[in-house]
Amino acid sequence: HKSFKDHPLSYRRGTSSDLTSKEITVTFRLKKFFVPILVVVSVVIVAIVIWQVFLQKKPTSLPPAQHSIAVLPFADGSPLKDQEYLCDGMTDEIIAKLSTLKSWKVISRSSVMHYKNTNKNINQIGEELGVLTILEGSVRREGDQIRVMAQLVNVEDRFQLWSNTYEQKLESVFAIQSAIAEEITKALKTTLSPTDEERLQ
């Protein structure tokens, strides 16, 4: 008689049991290593998303230049609020004239137009644009008379460095623009070279 261990059926069952045990062991070991790796990858992905969403979009303040100015859009002070074209023209001309001064940082029109009718204060605007001084003003038209009010403000303490009011006929609007630009440079106590003076004129 054959012994029990030599029986074919018993031998096959033993082999099947051994393979199943090995498969379970290998599967368990794979899961044991896979879970920590999955956790690490998930943490890295979350960290990258947080960095892109929060850190990259965080606004940074620009360091103010020593000689820097932003000309904010002039406000329409007319009763009918129908002089926007004059206000924008005044803003554009003053920016253009001041931009001829090589020693000054003058904020572009496209940048300052974002602050048209804004509720932000001088400190916020100055910090965002990185300037030390801000020019703001208004234009009021009555018939053929035009009144332009302008004031220059120090961003740090909001102290008014200079202000003036111009009243002339509308046909002299370009002369008003030139006068304001010249007065600003005097108020800032700028030492202009002969070339800068000619450009400003």
Tab-separated table of C-alpha atoms in Angstrom:
chain	number	residue	atom	x	y	z
A	1	HIS	CA	0.000	0.000	0.000
A	2	LYS	CA	1.084	3.541	-0.706
A	3	SER	CA	1.476	5.910	2.199
A	4	PHE	CA	-0.851	8.857	2.640
A	5	LYS	CA	1.803	11.394	1.727
A	6	ASP	CA	2.480	9.603	-1.543
A	7	HIS	CA	-1.144	9.850	-2.618
A	8	PRO	CA	-1.387	12.032	-5.794
A	9	LEU	CA	-4.373	13.972	-4.573
A	10	SER	CA	-2.681	14.869	-1.323
A	11	TYR	CA	0.449	16.009	-3.171
A	12	ARG	CA	-1.505	18.294	-5.474
A	13	ARG	CA	-3.382	19.831	-2.567
A	14	GLY	CA	-0.144	20.539	-0.765
A	15	THR	CA	1.313	22.315	-3.774
A	16	SER	CA	-1.815	24.437	-4.233
A	17	SER	CA	-1.733	25.427	-0.584
A	18	ASP	CA	1.915	26.455	-0.803
A	19	LEU	CA	1.362	28.613	-3.901
A	20	THR	CA	-1.637	30.339	-2.340
A	21	SER	CA	0.376	31.136	0.752
A	22	LYS	CA	3.190	32.606	-1.327
A	23	GLU	CA	0.794	34.703	-3.372
A	24	ILE	CA	-0.771	36.097	-0.217
A	25	THR	CA	2.668	36.922	1.193
A	26	VAL	CA	3.777	38.704	-2.002
A	27	THR	CA	0.501	40.629	-2.220
A	28	PHE	CA	0.761	41.685	1.401
A	29	ARG	CA	4.344	42.894	0.916
A	30	LEU	CA	3.348	44.869	-2.205
A	31	LYS	CA	0.532	46.564	-0.327
A	32	LYS	CA	2.870	47.256	2.569
A	33	PHE	CA	5.212	49.228	0.287
A	34	PHE	CA	2.556	50.676	-2.018
A	35	VAL	CA	0.563	52.490	0.673
A	36	PRO	CA	3.463	54.631	1.993
A	37	ILE	CA	4.515	55.483	-1.566
A	38	LEU	CA	0.969	56.531	-2.404
A	39	VAL	CA	0.836	58.736	0.688
A	40	VAL	CA	4.134	60.445	-0.194
A	41	VAL	CA	3.044	61.086	-3.795
A	42	SER	CA	-0.274	62.518	-2.586
A	43	VAL	CA	1.484	64.879	-0.162
A	44	VAL	CA	3.831	66.087	-2.908
A	45	ILE	CA	0.932	66.749	-5.296
A	46	VAL	CA	-1.013	68.663	-2.641
A	47	ALA	CA	2.082	70.730	-1.794
A	48	ILE	CA	2.601	71.643	-5.472
A	49	VAL	CA	-1.027	72.689	-5.880
A	50	ILE	CA	-0.913	74.853	-2.736
A	51	TRP	CA	2.319	76.487	-3.897
A	52	GLN	CA	0.916	77.327	-7.330
A	53	VAL	CA	-2.440	78.595	-6.074
A	54	PHE	CA	-1.382	80.629	-3.062
A	55	LEU	CA	2.294	81.506	-3.291
A	56	GLN	CA	2.553	82.341	-7.000
A	57	LYS	CA	-0.543	84.547	-6.969
A	58	LYS	CA	0.442	86.409	-3.828
A	59	PRO	CA	0.866	90.093	-4.762
A	60	THR	CA	4.260	91.525	-4.048
A	61	SER	CA	4.921	95.168	-3.296
A	62	LEU	CA	7.301	97.003	-5.562
A	63	PRO	CA	10.211	98.845	-3.948
A	64	PRO	CA	9.607	102.585	-4.446
A	65	ALA	CA	12.100	104.397	-6.653
A	66	GLN	CA	13.832	107.494	-5.306
A	67	HIS	CA	12.272	109.713	-7.983
A	68	SER	CA	8.907	108.201	-8.832
A	69	ILE	CA	5.418	109.461	-9.535
A	70	ALA	CA	2.022	108.149	-10.591
A	71	VAL	CA	-0.499	110.452	-12.252
A	72	LEU	CA	-3.937	109.140	-11.303
A	73	PRO	CA	-6.843	109.606	-13.726
A	74	PHE	CA	-8.306	113.074	-13.275
A	75	ALA	CA	-11.848	113.122	-11.929
A	76	ASP	CA	-14.731	114.743	-13.786
A	77	GLY	CA	-15.989	117.585	-11.597
A	78	SER	CA	-18.501	118.929	-14.109
A	79	PRO	CA	-22.163	119.011	-13.044
A	80	LEU	CA	-23.261	116.726	-15.896
A	81	LYS	CA	-20.250	114.415	-15.610
A	82	ASP	CA	-19.750	114.673	-19.358
A	83	GLN	CA	-16.086	115.724	-19.493
A	84	GLU	CA	-14.435	112.320	-19.281
A	85	TYR	CA	-12.549	112.903	-22.520
A	86	LEU	CA	-11.000	116.071	-21.061
A	87	CYS	CA	-10.037	114.254	-17.861
A	88	ASP	CA	-8.403	111.376	-19.716
A	89	GLY	CA	-6.662	113.775	-22.076
A	90	MET	CA	-5.267	115.766	-19.158
A	91	THR	CA	-3.975	112.585	-17.538
A	92	ASP	CA	-2.371	111.343	-20.764
A	93	GLU	CA	-0.635	114.623	-21.566
A	94	ILE	CA	0.863	115.058	-18.109
A	95	ILE	CA	2.143	111.463	-18.092
A	96	ALA	CA	3.662	111.953	-21.539
A	97	LYS	CA	5.422	115.167	-20.528
A	98	LEU	CA	6.789	113.780	-17.266
A	99	SER	CA	7.981	110.630	-19.040
A	100	THR	CA	10.509	112.720	-20.972
A	101	LEU	CA	12.472	113.207	-17.748
A	102	LYS	CA	15.152	110.522	-17.768
A	103	SER	CA	15.841	110.671	-14.033
A	104	TRP	CA	12.232	109.939	-13.087
A	105	LYS	CA	10.190	106.782	-12.894
A	106	VAL	CA	6.732	107.630	-14.268
A	107	ILE	CA	4.010	104.992	-14.140
A	108	SER	CA	2.416	104.264	-17.522
A	109	ARG	CA	-1.120	105.203	-18.471
A	110	SER	CA	-2.265	101.574	-18.731
A	111	SER	CA	-1.219	100.967	-15.133
A	112	VAL	CA	-2.819	104.044	-13.568
A	113	MET	CA	-6.106	103.642	-15.451
A	114	HIS	CA	-6.868	100.652	-13.220
A	115	TYR	CA	-7.352	103.177	-10.412
A	116	LYS	CA	-10.013	105.221	-12.160
A	117	ASN	CA	-12.874	105.837	-9.692
A	118	THR	CA	-11.127	103.597	-7.179
A	119	ASN	CA	-11.850	103.529	-3.452
A	120	LYS	CA	-8.258	102.697	-2.546
A	121	ASN	CA	-6.308	105.255	-0.528
A	122	ILE	CA	-3.031	106.889	-1.458
A	123	ASN	CA	-0.942	104.509	0.640
A	124	GLN	CA	-2.366	101.419	-1.043
A	125	ILE	CA	-1.940	102.811	-4.533
A	126	GLY	CA	1.592	104.015	-3.850
A	127	GLU	CA	2.604	100.636	-2.414
A	128	GLU	CA	1.135	98.706	-5.324
A	129	LEU	CA	2.726	100.934	-7.963
A	130	GLY	CA	6.005	101.384	-6.101
A	131	VAL	CA	6.054	105.193	-6.128
A	132	LEU	CA	6.773	107.868	-3.532
A	133	THR	CA	4.530	110.598	-4.941
A	134	ILE	CA	1.081	110.682	-6.519
A	135	LEU	CA	-0.581	113.421	-8.548
A	136	GLU	CA	-4.376	113.563	-8.467
A	137	GLY	CA	-6.779	116.185	-9.701
A	138	SER	CA	-10.090	117.081	-11.272
A	139	VAL	CA	-11.407	118.877	-14.332
A	140	ARG	CA	-14.518	121.059	-14.323
A	141	ARG	CA	-15.992	122.761	-17.373
A	142	GLU	CA	-18.561	125.559	-17.382
A	143	GLY	CA	-19.336	126.886	-20.837
A	144	ASP	CA	-16.060	127.749	-22.520
A	145	GLN	CA	-14.226	127.983	-19.174
A	146	ILE	CA	-12.234	125.120	-17.747
A	147	ARG	CA	-10.969	124.715	-14.206
A	148	VAL	CA	-8.243	122.210	-13.409
A	149	MET	CA	-7.344	121.395	-9.825
A	150	ALA	CA	-4.254	119.308	-9.096
A	151	GLN	CA	-2.393	118.266	-5.991
A	152	LEU	CA	0.790	116.330	-5.380
A	153	VAL	CA	0.783	113.996	-2.375
A	154	ASN	CA	3.591	112.221	-0.577
A	155	VAL	CA	2.606	108.543	-0.320
A	156	GLU	CA	4.297	107.805	3.000
A	157	ASP	CA	2.589	110.399	5.175
A	158	ARG	CA	-0.131	111.692	2.770
A	159	PHE	CA	1.329	115.185	3.137
A	160	GLN	CA	0.359	117.554	0.346
A	161	LEU	CA	3.557	118.678	-1.342
A	162	TRP	CA	1.934	121.010	-3.827
A	163	SER	CA	-1.464	122.057	-5.153
A	164	ASN	CA	-2.760	124.573	-7.628
A	165	THR	CA	-5.872	125.592	-9.539
A	166	TYR	CA	-5.920	126.695	-13.167
A	167	GLU	CA	-8.798	128.598	-14.776
A	168	GLN	CA	-8.613	129.363	-18.466
A	169	LYS	CA	-10.625	129.150	-21.642
A	170	LEU	CA	-11.023	125.685	-23.062
A	171	GLU	CA	-8.875	126.592	-26.076
A	172	SER	CA	-5.912	126.891	-23.701
A	173	VAL	CA	-6.172	123.370	-22.339
A	174	PHE	CA	-2.772	122.365	-23.735
A	175	ALA	CA	-1.115	125.318	-22.022
A	176	ILE	CA	-2.722	124.208	-18.749
A	177	GLN	CA	-1.290	120.734	-19.150
A	178	SER	CA	2.221	122.074	-19.719
A	179	ALA	CA	1.955	124.420	-16.749
A	180	ILE	CA	0.870	121.626	-14.414
A	181	ALA	CA	3.759	119.388	-15.489
A	182	GLU	CA	6.247	122.205	-14.951
A	183	GLU	CA	4.813	123.082	-11.526
A	184	ILE	CA	5.090	119.443	-10.447
A	185	THR	CA	8.779	119.302	-11.198
A	186	LYS	CA	9.351	122.512	-9.261
A	187	ALA	CA	7.381	121.177	-6.303
A	188	LEU	CA	9.535	118.069	-6.243
A	189	LYS	CA	12.622	120.286	-6.241
A	190	THR	CA	14.031	118.487	-9.246
A	191	THR	CA	17.333	119.687	-10.643
A	192	LEU	CA	16.742	119.495	-14.353
A	193	SER	CA	19.420	119.377	-16.949
A	194	PRO	CA	19.059	121.828	-19.887
A	195	THR	CA	17.908	118.908	-22.051
A	196	ASP	CA	15.196	117.935	-19.572
A	197	GLU	CA	14.001	121.523	-19.345
A	198	GLU	CA	13.660	121.708	-23.117
A	199	ARG	CA	11.730	118.436	-23.216
A	200	LEU	CA	9.387	119.574	-20.478
A	201	GLN	CA	8.693	122.862	-22.275
